[in-house]
mmCIF file of C-alpha atoms in Angstrom:
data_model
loop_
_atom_site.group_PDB
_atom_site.id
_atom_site.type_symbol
_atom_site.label_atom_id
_atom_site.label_comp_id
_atom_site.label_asym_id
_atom_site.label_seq_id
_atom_site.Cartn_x
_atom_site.Cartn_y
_atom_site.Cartn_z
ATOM 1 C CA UNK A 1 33.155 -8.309 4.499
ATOM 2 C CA UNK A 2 34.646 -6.006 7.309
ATOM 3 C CA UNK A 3 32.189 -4.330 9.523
ATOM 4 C CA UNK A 4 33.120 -1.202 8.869
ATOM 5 C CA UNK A 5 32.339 -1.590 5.076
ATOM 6 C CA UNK A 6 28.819 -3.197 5.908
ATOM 7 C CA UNK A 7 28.023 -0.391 8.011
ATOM 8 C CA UNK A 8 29.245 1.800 4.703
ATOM 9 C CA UNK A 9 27.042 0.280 2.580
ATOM 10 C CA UNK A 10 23.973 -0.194 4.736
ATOM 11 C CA UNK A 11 23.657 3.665 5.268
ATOM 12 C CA UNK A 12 25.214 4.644 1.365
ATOM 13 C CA UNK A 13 23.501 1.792 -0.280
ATOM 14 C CA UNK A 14 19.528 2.992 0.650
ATOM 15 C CA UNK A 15 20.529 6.709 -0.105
ATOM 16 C CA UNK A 16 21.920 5.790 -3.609
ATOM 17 C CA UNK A 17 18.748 3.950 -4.287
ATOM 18 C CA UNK A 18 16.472 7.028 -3.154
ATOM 19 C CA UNK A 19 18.978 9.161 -5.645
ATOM 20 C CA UNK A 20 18.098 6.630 -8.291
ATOM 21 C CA UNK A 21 14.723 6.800 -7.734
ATOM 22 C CA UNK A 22 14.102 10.274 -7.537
ATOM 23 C CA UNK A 23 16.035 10.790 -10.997
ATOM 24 C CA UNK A 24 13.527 7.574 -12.228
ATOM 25 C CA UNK A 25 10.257 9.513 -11.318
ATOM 26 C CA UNK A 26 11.554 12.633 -12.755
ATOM 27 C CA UNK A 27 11.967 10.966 -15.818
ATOM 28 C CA UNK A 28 8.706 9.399 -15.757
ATOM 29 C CA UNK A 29 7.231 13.224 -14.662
ATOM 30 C CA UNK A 30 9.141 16.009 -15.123
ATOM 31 C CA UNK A 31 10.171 18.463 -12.104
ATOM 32 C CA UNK A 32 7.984 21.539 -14.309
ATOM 33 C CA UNK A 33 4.716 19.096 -14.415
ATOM 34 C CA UNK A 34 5.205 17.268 -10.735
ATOM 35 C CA UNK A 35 4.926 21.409 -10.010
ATOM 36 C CA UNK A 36 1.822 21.837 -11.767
ATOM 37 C CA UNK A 37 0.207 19.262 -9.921
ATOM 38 C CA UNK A 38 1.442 20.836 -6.314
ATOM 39 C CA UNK A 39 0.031 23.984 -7.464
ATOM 40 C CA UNK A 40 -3.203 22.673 -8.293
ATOM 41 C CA UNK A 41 -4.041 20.423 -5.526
ATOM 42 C CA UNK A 42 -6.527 21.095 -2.862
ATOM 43 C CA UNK A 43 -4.860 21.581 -0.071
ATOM 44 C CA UNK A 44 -7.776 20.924 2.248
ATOM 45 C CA UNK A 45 -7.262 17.377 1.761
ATOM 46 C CA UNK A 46 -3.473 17.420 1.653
ATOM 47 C CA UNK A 47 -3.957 19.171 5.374
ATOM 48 C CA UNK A 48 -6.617 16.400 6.574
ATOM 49 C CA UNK A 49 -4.445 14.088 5.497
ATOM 50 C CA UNK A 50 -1.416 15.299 7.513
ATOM 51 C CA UNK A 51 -4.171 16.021 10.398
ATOM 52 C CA UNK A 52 -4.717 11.932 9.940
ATOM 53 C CA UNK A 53 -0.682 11.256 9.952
ATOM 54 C CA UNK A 54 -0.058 13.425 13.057
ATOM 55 C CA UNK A 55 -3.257 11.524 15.410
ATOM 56 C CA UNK A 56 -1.653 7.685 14.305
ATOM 57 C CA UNK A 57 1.975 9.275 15.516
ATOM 58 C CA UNK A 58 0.574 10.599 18.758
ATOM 59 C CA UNK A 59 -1.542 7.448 19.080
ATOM 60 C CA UNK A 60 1.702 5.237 18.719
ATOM 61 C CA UNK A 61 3.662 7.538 21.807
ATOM 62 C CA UNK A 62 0.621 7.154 23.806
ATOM 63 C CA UNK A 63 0.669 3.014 23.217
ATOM 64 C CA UNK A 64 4.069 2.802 24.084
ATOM 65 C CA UNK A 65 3.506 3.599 27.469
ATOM 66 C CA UNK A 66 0.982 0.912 28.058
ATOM 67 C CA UNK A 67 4.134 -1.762 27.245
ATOM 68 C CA UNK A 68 6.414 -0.025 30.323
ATOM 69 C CA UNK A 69 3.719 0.488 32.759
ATOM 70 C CA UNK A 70 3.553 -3.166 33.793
ATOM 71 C CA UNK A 71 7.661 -2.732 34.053
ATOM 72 C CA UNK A 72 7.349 -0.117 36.491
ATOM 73 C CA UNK A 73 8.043 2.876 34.037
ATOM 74 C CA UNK A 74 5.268 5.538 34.331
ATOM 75 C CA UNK A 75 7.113 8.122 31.691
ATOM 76 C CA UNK A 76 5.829 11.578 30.961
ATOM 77 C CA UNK A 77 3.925 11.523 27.759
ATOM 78 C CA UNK A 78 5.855 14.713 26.438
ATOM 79 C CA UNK A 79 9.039 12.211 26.433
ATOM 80 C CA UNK A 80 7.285 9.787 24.657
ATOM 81 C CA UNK A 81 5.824 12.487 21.784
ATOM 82 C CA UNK A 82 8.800 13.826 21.148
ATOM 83 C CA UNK A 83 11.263 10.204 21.096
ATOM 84 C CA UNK A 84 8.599 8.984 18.892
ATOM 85 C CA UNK A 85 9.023 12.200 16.320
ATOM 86 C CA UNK A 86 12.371 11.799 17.018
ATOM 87 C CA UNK A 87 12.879 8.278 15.659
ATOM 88 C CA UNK A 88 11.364 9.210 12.460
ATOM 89 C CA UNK A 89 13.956 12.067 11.854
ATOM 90 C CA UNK A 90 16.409 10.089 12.610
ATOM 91 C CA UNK A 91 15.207 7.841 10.112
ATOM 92 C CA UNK A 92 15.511 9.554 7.202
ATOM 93 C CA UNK A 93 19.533 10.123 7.804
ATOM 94 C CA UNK A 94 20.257 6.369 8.724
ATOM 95 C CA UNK A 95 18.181 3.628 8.473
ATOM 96 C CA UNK A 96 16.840 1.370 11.430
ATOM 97 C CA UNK A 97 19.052 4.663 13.904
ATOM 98 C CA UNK A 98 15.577 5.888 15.035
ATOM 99 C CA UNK A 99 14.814 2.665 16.855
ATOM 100 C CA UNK A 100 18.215 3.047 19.129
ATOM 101 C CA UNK A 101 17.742 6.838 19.458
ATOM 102 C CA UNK A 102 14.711 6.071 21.091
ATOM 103 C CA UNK A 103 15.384 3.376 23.491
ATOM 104 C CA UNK A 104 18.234 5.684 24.247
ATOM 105 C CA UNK A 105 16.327 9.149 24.891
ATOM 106 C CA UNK A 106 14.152 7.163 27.094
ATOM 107 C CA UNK A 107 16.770 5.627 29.127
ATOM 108 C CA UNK A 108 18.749 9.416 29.462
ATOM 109 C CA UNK A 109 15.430 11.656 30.282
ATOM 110 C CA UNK A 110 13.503 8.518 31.792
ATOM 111 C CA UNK A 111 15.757 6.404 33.016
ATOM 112 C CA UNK A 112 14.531 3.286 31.582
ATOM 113 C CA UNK A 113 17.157 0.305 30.451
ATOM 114 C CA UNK A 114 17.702 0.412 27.194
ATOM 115 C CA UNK A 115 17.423 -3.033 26.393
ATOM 116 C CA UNK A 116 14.096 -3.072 28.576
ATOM 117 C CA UNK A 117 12.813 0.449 26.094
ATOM 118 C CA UNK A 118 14.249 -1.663 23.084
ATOM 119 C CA UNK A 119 12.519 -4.592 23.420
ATOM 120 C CA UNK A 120 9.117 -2.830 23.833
ATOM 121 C CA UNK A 121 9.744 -1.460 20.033
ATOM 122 C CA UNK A 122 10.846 -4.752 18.823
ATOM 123 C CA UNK A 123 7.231 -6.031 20.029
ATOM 124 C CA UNK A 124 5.535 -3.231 18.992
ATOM 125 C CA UNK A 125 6.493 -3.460 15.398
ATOM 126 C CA UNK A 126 5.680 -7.040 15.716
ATOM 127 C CA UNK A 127 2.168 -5.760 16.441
ATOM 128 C CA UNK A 128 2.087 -3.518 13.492
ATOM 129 C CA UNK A 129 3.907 -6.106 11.598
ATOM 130 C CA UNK A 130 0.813 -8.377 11.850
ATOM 131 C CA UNK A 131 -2.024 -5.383 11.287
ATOM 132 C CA UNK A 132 -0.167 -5.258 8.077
ATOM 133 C CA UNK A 133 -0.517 -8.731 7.089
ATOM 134 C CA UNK A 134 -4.273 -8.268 8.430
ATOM 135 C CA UNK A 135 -4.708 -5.552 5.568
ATOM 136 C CA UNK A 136 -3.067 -7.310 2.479
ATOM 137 C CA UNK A 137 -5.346 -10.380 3.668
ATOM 138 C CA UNK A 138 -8.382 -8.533 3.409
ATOM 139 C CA UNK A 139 -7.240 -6.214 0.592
ATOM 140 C CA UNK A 140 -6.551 -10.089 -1.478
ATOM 141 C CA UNK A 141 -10.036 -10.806 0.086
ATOM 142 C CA UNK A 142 -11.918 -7.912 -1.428
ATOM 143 C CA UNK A 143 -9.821 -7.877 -4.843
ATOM 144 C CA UNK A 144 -9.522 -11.628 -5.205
ATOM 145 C CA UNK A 145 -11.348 -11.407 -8.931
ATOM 146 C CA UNK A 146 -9.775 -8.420 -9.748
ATOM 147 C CA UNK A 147 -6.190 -9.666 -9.198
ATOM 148 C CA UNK A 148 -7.087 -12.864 -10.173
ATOM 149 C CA UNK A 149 -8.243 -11.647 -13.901
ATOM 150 C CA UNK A 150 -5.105 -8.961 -13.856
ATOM 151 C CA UNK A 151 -3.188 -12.126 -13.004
ATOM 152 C CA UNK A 152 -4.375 -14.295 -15.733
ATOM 153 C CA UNK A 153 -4.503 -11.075 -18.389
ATOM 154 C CA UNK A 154 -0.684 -10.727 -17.434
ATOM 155 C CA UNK A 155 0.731 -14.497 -17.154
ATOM 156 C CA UNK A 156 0.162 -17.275 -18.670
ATOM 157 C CA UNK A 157 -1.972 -19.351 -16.030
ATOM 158 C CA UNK A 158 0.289 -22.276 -16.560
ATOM 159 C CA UNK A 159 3.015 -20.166 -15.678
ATOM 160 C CA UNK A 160 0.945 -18.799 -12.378
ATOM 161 C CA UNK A 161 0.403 -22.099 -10.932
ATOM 162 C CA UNK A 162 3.854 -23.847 -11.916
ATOM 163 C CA UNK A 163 5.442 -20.024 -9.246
ATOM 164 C CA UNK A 164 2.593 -21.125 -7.023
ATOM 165 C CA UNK A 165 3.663 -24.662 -6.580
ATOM 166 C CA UNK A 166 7.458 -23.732 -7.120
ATOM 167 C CA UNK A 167 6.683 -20.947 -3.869
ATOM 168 C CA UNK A 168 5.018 -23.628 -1.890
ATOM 169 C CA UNK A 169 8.021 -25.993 -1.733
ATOM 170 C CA UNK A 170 10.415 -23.318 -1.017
ATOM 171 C CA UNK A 171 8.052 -22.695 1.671
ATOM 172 C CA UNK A 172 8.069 -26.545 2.751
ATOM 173 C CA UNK A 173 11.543 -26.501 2.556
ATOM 174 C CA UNK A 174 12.612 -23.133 4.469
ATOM 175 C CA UNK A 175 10.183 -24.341 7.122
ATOM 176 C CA UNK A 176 12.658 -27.776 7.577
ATOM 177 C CA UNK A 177 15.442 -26.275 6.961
ATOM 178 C CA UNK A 178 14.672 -24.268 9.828
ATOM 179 C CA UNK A 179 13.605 -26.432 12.318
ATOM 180 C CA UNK A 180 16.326 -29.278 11.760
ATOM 181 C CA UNK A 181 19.039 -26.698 10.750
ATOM 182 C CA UNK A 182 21.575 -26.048 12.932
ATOM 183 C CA UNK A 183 23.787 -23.720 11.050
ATOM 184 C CA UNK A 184 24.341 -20.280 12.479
ATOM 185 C CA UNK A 185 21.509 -18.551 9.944
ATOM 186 C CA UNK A 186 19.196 -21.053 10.682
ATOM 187 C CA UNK A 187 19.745 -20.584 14.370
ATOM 188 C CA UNK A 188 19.373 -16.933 13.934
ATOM 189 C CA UNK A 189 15.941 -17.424 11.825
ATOM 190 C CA UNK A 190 14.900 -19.837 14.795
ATOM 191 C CA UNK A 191 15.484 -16.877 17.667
ATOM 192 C CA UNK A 192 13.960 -14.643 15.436
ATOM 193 C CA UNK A 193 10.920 -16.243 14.871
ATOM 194 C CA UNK A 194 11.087 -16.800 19.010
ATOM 195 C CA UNK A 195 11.648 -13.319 19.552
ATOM 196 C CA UNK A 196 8.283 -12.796 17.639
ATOM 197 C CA UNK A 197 6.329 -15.022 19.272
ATOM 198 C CA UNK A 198 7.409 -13.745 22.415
ATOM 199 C CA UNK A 199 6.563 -10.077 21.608
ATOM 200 C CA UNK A 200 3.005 -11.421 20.429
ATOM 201 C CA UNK A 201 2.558 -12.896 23.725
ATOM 202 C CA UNK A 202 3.324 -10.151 25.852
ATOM 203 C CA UNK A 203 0.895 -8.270 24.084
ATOM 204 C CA UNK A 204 -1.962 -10.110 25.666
ATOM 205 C CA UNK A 205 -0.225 -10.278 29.186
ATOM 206 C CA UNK A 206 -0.038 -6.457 29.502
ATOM 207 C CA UNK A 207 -2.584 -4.950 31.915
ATOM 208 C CA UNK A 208 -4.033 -2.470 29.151
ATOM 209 C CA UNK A 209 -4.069 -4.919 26.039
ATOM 210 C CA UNK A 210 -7.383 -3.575 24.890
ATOM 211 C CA UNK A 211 -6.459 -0.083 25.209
ATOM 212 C CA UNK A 212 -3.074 -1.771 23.005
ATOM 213 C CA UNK A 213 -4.865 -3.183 20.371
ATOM 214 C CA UNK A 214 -7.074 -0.395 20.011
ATOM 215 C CA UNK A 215 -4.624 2.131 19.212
ATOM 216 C CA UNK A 216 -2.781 -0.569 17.190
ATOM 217 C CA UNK A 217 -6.115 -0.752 15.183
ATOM 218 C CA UNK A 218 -7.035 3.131 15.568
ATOM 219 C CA UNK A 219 -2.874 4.325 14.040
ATOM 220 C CA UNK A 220 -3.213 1.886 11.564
ATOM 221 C CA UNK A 221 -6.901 2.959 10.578
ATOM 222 C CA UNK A 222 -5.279 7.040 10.374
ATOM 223 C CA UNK A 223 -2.441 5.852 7.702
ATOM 224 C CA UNK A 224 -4.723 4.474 5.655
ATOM 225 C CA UNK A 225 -7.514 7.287 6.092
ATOM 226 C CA UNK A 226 -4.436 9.983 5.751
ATOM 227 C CA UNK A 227 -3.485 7.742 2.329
ATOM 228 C CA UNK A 228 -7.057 7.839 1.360
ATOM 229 C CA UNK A 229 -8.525 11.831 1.579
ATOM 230 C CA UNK A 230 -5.289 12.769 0.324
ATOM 231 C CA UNK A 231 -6.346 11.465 -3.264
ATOM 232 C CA UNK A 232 -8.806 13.779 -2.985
ATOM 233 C CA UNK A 233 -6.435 16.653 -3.719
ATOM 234 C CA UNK A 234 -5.564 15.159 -7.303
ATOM 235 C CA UNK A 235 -8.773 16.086 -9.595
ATOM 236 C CA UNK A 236 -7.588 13.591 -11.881
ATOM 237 C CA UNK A 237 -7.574 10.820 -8.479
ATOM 238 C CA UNK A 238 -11.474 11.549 -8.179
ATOM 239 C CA UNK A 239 -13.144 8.226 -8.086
ATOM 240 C CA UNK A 240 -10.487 5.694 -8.318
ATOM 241 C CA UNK A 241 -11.678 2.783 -6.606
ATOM 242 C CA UNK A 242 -10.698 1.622 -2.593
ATOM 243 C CA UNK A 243 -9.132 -1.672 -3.381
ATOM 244 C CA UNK A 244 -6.728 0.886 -5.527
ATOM 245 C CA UNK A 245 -6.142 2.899 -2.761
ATOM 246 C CA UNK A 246 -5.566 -0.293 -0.285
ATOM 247 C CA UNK A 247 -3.264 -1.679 -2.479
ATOM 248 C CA UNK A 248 -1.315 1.668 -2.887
ATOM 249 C CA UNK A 249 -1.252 2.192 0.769
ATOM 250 C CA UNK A 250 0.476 -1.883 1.058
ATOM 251 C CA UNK A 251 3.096 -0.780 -1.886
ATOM 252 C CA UNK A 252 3.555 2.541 -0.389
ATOM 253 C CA UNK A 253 4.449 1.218 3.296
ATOM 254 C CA UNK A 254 6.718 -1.429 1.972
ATOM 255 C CA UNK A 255 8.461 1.160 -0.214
ATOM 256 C CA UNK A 256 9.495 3.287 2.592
ATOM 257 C CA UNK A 257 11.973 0.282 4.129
ATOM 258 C CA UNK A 258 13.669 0.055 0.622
ATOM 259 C CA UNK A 259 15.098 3.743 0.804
ATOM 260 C CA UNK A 260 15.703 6.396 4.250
ATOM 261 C CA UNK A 261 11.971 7.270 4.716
ATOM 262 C CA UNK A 262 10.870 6.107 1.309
ATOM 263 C CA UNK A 263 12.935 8.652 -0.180
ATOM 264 C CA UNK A 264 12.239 8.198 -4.003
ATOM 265 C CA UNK A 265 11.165 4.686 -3.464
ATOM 266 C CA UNK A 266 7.379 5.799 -2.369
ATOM 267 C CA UNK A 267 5.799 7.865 -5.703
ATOM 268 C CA UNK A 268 7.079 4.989 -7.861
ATOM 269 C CA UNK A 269 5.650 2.091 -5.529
ATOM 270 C CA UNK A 270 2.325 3.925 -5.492
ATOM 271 C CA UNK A 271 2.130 4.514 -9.098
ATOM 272 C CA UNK A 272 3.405 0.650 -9.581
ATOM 273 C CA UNK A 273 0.755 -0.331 -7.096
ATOM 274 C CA UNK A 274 -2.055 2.107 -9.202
ATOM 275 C CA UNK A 275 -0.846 1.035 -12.615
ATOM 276 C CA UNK A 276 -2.631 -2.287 -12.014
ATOM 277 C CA UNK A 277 -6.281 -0.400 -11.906
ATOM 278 C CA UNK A 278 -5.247 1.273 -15.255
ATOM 279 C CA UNK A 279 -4.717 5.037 -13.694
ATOM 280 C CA UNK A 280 -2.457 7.102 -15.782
ATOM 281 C CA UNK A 281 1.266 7.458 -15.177
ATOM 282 C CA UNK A 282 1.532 11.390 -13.827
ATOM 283 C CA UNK A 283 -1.374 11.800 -11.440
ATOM 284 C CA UNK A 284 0.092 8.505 -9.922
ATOM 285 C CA UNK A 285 3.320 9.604 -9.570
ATOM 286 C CA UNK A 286 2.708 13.250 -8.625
ATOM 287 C CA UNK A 287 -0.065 11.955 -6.104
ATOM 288 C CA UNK A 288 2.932 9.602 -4.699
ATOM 289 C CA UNK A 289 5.122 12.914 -4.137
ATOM 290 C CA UNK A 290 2.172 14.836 -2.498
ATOM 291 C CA UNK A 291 1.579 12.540 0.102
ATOM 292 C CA UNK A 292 5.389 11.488 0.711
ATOM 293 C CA UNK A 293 5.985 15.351 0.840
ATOM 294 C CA UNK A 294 3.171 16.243 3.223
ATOM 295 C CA UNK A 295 4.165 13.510 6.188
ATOM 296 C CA UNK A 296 7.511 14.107 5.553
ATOM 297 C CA UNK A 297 7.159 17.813 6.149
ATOM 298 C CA UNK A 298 4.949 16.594 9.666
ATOM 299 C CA UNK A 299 7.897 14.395 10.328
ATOM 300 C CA UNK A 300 11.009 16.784 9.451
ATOM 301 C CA UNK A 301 9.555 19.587 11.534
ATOM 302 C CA UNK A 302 8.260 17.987 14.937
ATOM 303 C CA UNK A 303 11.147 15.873 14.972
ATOM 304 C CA UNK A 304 13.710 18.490 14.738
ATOM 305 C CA UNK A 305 11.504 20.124 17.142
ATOM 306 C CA UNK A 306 11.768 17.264 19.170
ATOM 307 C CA UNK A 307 15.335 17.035 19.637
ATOM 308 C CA UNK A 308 15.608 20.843 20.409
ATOM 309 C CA UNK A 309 13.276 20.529 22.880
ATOM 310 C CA UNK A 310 13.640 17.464 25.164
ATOM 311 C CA UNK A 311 16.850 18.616 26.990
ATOM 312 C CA UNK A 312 14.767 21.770 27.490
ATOM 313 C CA UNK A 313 11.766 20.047 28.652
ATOM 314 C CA UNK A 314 13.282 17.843 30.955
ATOM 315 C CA UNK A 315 15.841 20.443 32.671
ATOM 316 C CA UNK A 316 12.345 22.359 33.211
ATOM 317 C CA UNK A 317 10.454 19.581 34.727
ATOM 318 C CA UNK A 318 13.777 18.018 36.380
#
């Protein structure tokens, strides 16, 4: 496949999804009842919750200045806010763009290599990468009887531990493929996996890797708080239970790389993800538009905000 056709289809394929998906959700809720639900929420929570979204973003563009510190790079924090709003616009139009715009708005107000500003993303998303894995581990910790008796009410337990066993051998065998494979993908998997361990590492070398890991902890503890209150403004959310809401938030999160920004993608994950605990079909879906709609509104205005501003802000302070 040329490159020019992958390119095509990396940036048409996510959008046609998000198209798909919206029409899916609408169908599930339609556009007149998704409205009722806007109009009756309580917007108190819907504006904690964004209050909760915008702390984790300003959290992240204060972190990322612990990672260039200890490479010389003492950047304004302004530069950082905004490049970090930025890359979340950006986002939404192509996929994975944000990252490059801002490696590259740091290197043009900042002057900081871009390869030196890229690889101190690549490590922190290796950090958030394993808080992630940290939260499904204790979400499977804290639901393990209630997924376990969903499991078993859903599948045949037979059929549960033949995938089990049938997973761990692929796992056995992906593990020695890679590390006596020599092909191209397997050498690609192998600097991957380097790359990783290398970005975990220089976590713990940095000079502020407390002050790191608590804002790794503290933006990760204001998603899932921002996730959380927001429930509260859908009457008919009242009461669901936490391990609902934790394994929303997981479905949610991974639902936003499927489509630009989670575009369509993020009601239906969180209603898939609620379905489980037996909560009804609209509030789920109309709850998953709420929230999506609320940080994207955060994210669509500061960023744009963001790019207006920086050549301004730096010609001032230049």
């Amino acid at each position: 496949m040329k490159p020019s056709i992958k390119r095509i289809l990396k940036i048409t394929l996510p959008i046609l999804l998000g198209v798909f998906l919206i029409w899916y959700s609408l169908s599930k809720v339609s556009f007149s009842e998704l409205m009722v639900y806007f109009k009756n929420a309580d917007y108190f929570w819907i504006v904690l919750g964004m209050f909760f979204g915008l702390l984790s973003h300003l959290s992240r563009a204060y972190r990322w200045r612990f990672q260039l510190e200890p490479m010389g790079y003492h950047i304004k924090l302004p530069n950082s806010i905004m490049a970090v709003f930025a890359t979340y616009l950006i986002n939404y139009t192509i996929p994975r763009a944000g990252e490059v715009a801002r490696a590259s708005i740091l290197t043009t107000y900042e002057g900081v290599p871009f390869e030196k500003g890229f690889g101190t993303i690549v490590a922190e998303r290796v950090a958030d990468l394993i808080v992630v894995f940290a939260i499904i581990a204790l979400t499977l910790f804290l639901q393990f009887d209630f997924i376990l008796s969903f499991l078993t009410k859903s599948f045949n337990p037979k059929s549960i531990v033949i995938g089990l066993l049938i997973f761990l051998i692929a796992v056995l065998i992906f593990v020695f493929y890679i590390r006596k494979g020599t092909s191209g993908i397997a050498l690609k998997i192998k600097t991957f996996i380097r790359g990783l361990t290398e970005g975990v590492l220089s976590i713990f070398k940095m000079e502020k890797k407390w002050a790191f890991i608590f804002h790794t902890l503290f933006i990760w503890t204001m998603y899932i708080l921002m996730f959380y209150v927001t429930s509260f403004s859908v009457a008919e959310l009242n009461g669901i239970p936490f391990g609902a809401i934790l394994i929303g938030f997981i479905s949610a999160s991974f639902s936003i790389a499927a489509t630009n920004g989670g575009i369509g993608s993020y009601p239906i994950a969180v209603y898939a993800a609620f379905s489980i605990f037996g909560i009804p079909e609209d509030p789920s879906i109309a709850f998953g538009w709420i929230v999506w709609t609320s940080q994207t509104l955060v994210l669509v205005v500061l960023g744009g905000l963001s790019l207006l501003l920086l050549p301004i802000y730096n010609k001032v302070k230049g």
